[in-house]
PDB file of C-alpha atoms in Angstrom:
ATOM      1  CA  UNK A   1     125.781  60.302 188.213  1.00 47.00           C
ATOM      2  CA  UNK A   2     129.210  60.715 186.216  1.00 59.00           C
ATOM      3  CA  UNK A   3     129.405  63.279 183.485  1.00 62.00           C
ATOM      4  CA  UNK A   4     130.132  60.648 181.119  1.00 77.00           C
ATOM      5  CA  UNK A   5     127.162  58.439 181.968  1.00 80.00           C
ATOM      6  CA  UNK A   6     125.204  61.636 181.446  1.00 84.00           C
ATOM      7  CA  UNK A   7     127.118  62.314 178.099  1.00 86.00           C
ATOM      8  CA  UNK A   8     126.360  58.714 177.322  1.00 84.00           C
ATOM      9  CA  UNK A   9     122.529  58.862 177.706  1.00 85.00           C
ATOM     10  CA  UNK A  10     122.400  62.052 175.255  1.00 87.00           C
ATOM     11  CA  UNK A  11     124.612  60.685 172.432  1.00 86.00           C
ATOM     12  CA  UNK A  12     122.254  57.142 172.852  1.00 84.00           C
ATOM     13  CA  UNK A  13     118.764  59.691 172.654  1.00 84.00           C
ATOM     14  CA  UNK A  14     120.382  61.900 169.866  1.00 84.00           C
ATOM     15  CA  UNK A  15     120.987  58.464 168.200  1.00 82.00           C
ATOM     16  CA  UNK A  16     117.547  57.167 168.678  1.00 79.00           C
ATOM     17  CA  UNK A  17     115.990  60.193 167.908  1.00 81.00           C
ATOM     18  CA  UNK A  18     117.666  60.445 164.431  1.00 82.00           C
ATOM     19  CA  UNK A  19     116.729  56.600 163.598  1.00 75.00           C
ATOM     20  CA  UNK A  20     113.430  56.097 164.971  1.00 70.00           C
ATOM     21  CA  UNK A  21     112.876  52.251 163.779  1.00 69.00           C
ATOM     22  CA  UNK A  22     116.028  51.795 166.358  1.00 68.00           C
ATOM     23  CA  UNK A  23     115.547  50.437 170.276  1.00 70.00           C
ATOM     24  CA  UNK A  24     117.150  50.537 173.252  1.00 69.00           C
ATOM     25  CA  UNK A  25     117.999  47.302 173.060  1.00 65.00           C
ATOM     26  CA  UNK A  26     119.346  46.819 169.847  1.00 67.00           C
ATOM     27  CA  UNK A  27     122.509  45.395 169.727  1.00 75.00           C
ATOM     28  CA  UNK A  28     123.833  47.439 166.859  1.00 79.00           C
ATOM     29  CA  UNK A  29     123.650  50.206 168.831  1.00 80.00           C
ATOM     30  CA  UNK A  30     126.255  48.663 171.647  1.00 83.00           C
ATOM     31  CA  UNK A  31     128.647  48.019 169.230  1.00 84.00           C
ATOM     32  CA  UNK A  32     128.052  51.654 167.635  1.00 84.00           C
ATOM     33  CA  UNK A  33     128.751  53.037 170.931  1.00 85.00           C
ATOM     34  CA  UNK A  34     132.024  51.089 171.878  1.00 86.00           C
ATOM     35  CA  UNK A  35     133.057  52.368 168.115  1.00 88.00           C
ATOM     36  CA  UNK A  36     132.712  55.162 169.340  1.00 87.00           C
ATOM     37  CA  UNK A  37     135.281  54.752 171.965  1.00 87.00           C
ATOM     38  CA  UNK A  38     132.943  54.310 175.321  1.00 87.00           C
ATOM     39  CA  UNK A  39     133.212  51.870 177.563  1.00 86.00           C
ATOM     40  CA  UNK A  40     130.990  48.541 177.428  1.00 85.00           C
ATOM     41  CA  UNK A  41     130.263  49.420 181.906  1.00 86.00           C
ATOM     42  CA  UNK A  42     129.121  52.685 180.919  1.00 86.00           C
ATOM     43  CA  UNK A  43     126.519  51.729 177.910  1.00 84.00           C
ATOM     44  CA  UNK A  44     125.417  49.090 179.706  1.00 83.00           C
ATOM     45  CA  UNK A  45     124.861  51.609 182.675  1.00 84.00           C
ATOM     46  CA  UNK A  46     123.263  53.828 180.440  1.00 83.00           C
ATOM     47  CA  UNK A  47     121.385  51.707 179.003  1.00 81.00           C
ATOM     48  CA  UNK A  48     119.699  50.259 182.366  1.00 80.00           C
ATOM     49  CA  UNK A  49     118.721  53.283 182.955  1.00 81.00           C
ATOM     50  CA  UNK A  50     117.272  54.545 180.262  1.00 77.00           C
ATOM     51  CA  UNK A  51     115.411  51.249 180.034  1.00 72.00           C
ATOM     52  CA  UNK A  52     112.011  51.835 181.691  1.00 62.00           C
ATOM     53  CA  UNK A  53     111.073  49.594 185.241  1.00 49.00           C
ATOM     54  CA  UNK A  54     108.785  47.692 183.081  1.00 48.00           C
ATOM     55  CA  UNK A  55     110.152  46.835 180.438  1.00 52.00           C
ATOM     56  CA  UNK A  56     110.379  43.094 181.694  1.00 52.00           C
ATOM     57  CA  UNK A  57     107.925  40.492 180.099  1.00 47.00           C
ATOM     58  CA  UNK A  58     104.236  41.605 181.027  1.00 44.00           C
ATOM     59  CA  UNK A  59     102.512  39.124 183.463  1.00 48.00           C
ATOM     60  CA  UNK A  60      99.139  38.457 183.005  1.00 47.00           C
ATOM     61  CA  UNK A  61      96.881  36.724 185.740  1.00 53.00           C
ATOM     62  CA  UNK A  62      93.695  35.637 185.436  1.00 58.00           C
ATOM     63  CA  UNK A  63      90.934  38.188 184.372  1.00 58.00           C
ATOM     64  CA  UNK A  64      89.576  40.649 186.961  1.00 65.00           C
ATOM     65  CA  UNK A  65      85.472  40.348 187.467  1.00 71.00           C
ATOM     66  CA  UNK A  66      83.629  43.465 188.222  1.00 77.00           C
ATOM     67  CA  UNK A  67      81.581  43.403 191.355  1.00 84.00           C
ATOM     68  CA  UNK A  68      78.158  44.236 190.613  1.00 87.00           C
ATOM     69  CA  UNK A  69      76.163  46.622 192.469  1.00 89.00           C
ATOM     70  CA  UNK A  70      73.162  45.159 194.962  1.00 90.00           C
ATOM     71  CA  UNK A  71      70.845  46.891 192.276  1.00 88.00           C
ATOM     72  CA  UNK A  72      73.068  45.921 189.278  1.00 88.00           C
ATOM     73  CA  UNK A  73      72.794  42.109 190.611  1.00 89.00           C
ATOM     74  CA  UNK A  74      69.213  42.146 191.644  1.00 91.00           C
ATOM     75  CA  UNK A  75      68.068  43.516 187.994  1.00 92.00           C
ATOM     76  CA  UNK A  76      69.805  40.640 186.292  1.00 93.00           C
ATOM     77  CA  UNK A  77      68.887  36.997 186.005  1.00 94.00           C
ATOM     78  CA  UNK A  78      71.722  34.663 187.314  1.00 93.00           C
ATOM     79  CA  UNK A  79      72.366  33.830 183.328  1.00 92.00           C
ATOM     80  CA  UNK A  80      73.173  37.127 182.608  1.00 92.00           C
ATOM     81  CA  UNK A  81      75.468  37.711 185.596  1.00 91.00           C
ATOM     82  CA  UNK A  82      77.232  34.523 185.309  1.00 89.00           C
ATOM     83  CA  UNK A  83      77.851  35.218 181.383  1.00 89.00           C
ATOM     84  CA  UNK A  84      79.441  39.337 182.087  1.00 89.00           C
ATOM     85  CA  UNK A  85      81.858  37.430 184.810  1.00 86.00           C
ATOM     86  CA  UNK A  86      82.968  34.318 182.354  1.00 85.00           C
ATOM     87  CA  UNK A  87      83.630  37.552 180.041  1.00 84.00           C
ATOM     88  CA  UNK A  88      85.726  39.512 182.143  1.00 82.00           C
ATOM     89  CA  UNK A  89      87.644  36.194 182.716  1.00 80.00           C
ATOM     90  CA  UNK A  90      87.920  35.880 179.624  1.00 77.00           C
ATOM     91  CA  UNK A  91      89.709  39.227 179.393  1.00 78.00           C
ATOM     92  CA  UNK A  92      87.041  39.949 176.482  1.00 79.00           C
ATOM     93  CA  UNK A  93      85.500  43.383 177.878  1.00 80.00           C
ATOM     94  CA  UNK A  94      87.899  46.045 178.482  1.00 80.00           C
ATOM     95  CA  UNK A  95      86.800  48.320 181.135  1.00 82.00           C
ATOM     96  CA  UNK A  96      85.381  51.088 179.160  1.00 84.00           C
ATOM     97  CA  UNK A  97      83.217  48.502 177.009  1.00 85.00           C
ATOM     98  CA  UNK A  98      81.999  46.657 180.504  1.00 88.00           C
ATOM     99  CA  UNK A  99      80.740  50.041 181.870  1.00 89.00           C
ATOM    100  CA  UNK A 100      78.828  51.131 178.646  1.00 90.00           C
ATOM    101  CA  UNK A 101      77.154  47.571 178.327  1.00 91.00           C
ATOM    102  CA  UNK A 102      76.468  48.095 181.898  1.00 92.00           C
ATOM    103  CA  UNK A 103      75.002  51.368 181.448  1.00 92.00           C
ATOM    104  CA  UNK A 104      72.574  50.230 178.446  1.00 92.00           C
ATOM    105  CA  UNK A 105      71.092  47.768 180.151  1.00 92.00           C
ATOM    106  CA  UNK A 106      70.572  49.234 183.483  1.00 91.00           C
ATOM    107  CA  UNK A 107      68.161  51.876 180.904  1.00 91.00           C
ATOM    108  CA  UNK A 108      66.497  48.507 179.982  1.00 91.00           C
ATOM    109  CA  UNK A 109      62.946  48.034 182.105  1.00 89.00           C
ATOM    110  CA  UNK A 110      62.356  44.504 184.015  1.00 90.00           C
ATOM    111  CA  UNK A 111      65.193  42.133 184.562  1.00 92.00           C
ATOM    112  CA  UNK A 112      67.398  41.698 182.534  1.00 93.00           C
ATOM    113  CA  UNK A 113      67.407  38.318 180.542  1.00 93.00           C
ATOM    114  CA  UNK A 114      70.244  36.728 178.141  1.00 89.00           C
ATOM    115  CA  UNK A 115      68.491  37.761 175.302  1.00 87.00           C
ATOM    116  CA  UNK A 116      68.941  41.499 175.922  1.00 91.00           C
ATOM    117  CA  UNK A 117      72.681  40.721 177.302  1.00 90.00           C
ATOM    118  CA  UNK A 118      72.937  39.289 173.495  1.00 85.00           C
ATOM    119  CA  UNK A 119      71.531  42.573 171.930  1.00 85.00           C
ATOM    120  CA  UNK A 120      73.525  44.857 173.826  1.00 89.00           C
ATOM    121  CA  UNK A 121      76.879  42.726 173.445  1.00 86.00           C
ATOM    122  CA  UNK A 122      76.243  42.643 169.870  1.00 80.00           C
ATOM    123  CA  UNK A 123      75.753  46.654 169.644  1.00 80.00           C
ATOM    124  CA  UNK A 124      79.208  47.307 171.606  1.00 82.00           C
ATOM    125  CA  UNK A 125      81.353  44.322 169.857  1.00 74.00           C
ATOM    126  CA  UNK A 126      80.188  44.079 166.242  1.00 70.00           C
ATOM    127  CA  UNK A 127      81.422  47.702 165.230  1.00 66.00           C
ATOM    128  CA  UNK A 128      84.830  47.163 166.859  1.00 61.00           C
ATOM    129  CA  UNK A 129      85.820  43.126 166.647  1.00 61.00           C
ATOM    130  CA  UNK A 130      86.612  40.319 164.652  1.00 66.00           C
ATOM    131  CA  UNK A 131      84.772  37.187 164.115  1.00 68.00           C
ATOM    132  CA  UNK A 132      86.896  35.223 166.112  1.00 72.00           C
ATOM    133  CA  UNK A 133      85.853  37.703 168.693  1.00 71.00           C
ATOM    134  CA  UNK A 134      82.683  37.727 167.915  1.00 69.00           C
ATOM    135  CA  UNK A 135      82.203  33.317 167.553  1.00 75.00           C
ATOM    136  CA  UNK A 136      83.740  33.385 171.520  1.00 75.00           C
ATOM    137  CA  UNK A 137      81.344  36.301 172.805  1.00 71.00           C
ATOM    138  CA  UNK A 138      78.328  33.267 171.215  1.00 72.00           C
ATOM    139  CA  UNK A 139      80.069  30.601 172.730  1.00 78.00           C
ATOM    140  CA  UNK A 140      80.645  32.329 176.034  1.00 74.00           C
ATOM    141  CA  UNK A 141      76.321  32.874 175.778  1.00 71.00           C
ATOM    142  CA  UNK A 142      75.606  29.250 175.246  1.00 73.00           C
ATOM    143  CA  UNK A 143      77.779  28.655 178.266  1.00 68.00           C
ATOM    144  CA  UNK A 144      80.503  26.499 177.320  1.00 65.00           C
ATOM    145  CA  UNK A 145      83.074  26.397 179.777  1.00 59.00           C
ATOM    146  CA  UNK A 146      86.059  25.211 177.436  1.00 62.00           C
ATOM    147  CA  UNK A 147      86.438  28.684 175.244  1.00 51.00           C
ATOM    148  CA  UNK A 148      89.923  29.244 175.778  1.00 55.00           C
ATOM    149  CA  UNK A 149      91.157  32.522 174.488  1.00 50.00           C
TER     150      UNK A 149
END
């Protein structure tokens, strides 16, 4: 790399560092930089570098269902397994949530019915959501297929 694409990249962190509400791609600091005499090939060199691989637009598929173990599956009525999979499509469990509501009722005796998927949904959202949040996770339960989210 050339010494002053080097020299560039340290003068563009010292910069950020001293303003942090600043960002890379800011373009007040491309016309501070050719102020200060470098080239506009050079910052913009810099600058692609600096700038991580994804920075780009995040793209989002659809949501990813957990496959349920032959004992997970066998312990829960269909309800209850079709209503964790229209959640995870829904994007509305994170994975750490999914595998503690998982975990609870697996320590549940008998199969498991809708009712406890309610109680054990409502113990791992209701601390930690809103009520929009909470209004889908009710309409998700009475099985409505047009909850958008």
């Amino acid at each position: 790399m050339k010494t002053s694409i080097t020299e560039l990249i340290t003068v563009i962190l010292q910069h950020l560092e001293s303003q942090p509400g600043r960002r890379i791609s800011d373009p007040v600091l491309r016309q501070w930089l050719s102020n200060k005499g470098y080239s506009r090939r050079d910052i913009e060199t810099a600058l692609r570098i600096m700038r991580p691989a994804n920075a780009g637009p995040e793209e989002r598929g659809p949501g990813r269902v957990r496959h349920l173990s032959k004992w997970e599956s066998l312990r829960m009525h269909p309800d209850v397994r079709s209503a964790l999979a229209r959640l995870d499509l829904y994007e509305m469990l994170d994975p750490f949530t999914r595998e503690m509501v998982l975990e609870r009722l697996q320590q549940l005796e008998g199969e498991v019915a809708l009712d406890d998927l309610d109680s054990v949904l409502s113990w791992a959202f209701s601390r930690t959501h809103d009520c929009e949040s909470l209004q889908t996770l009710y309409t998700i339960f009475d099985g409505a297929s047009e909850t958008l989210h």
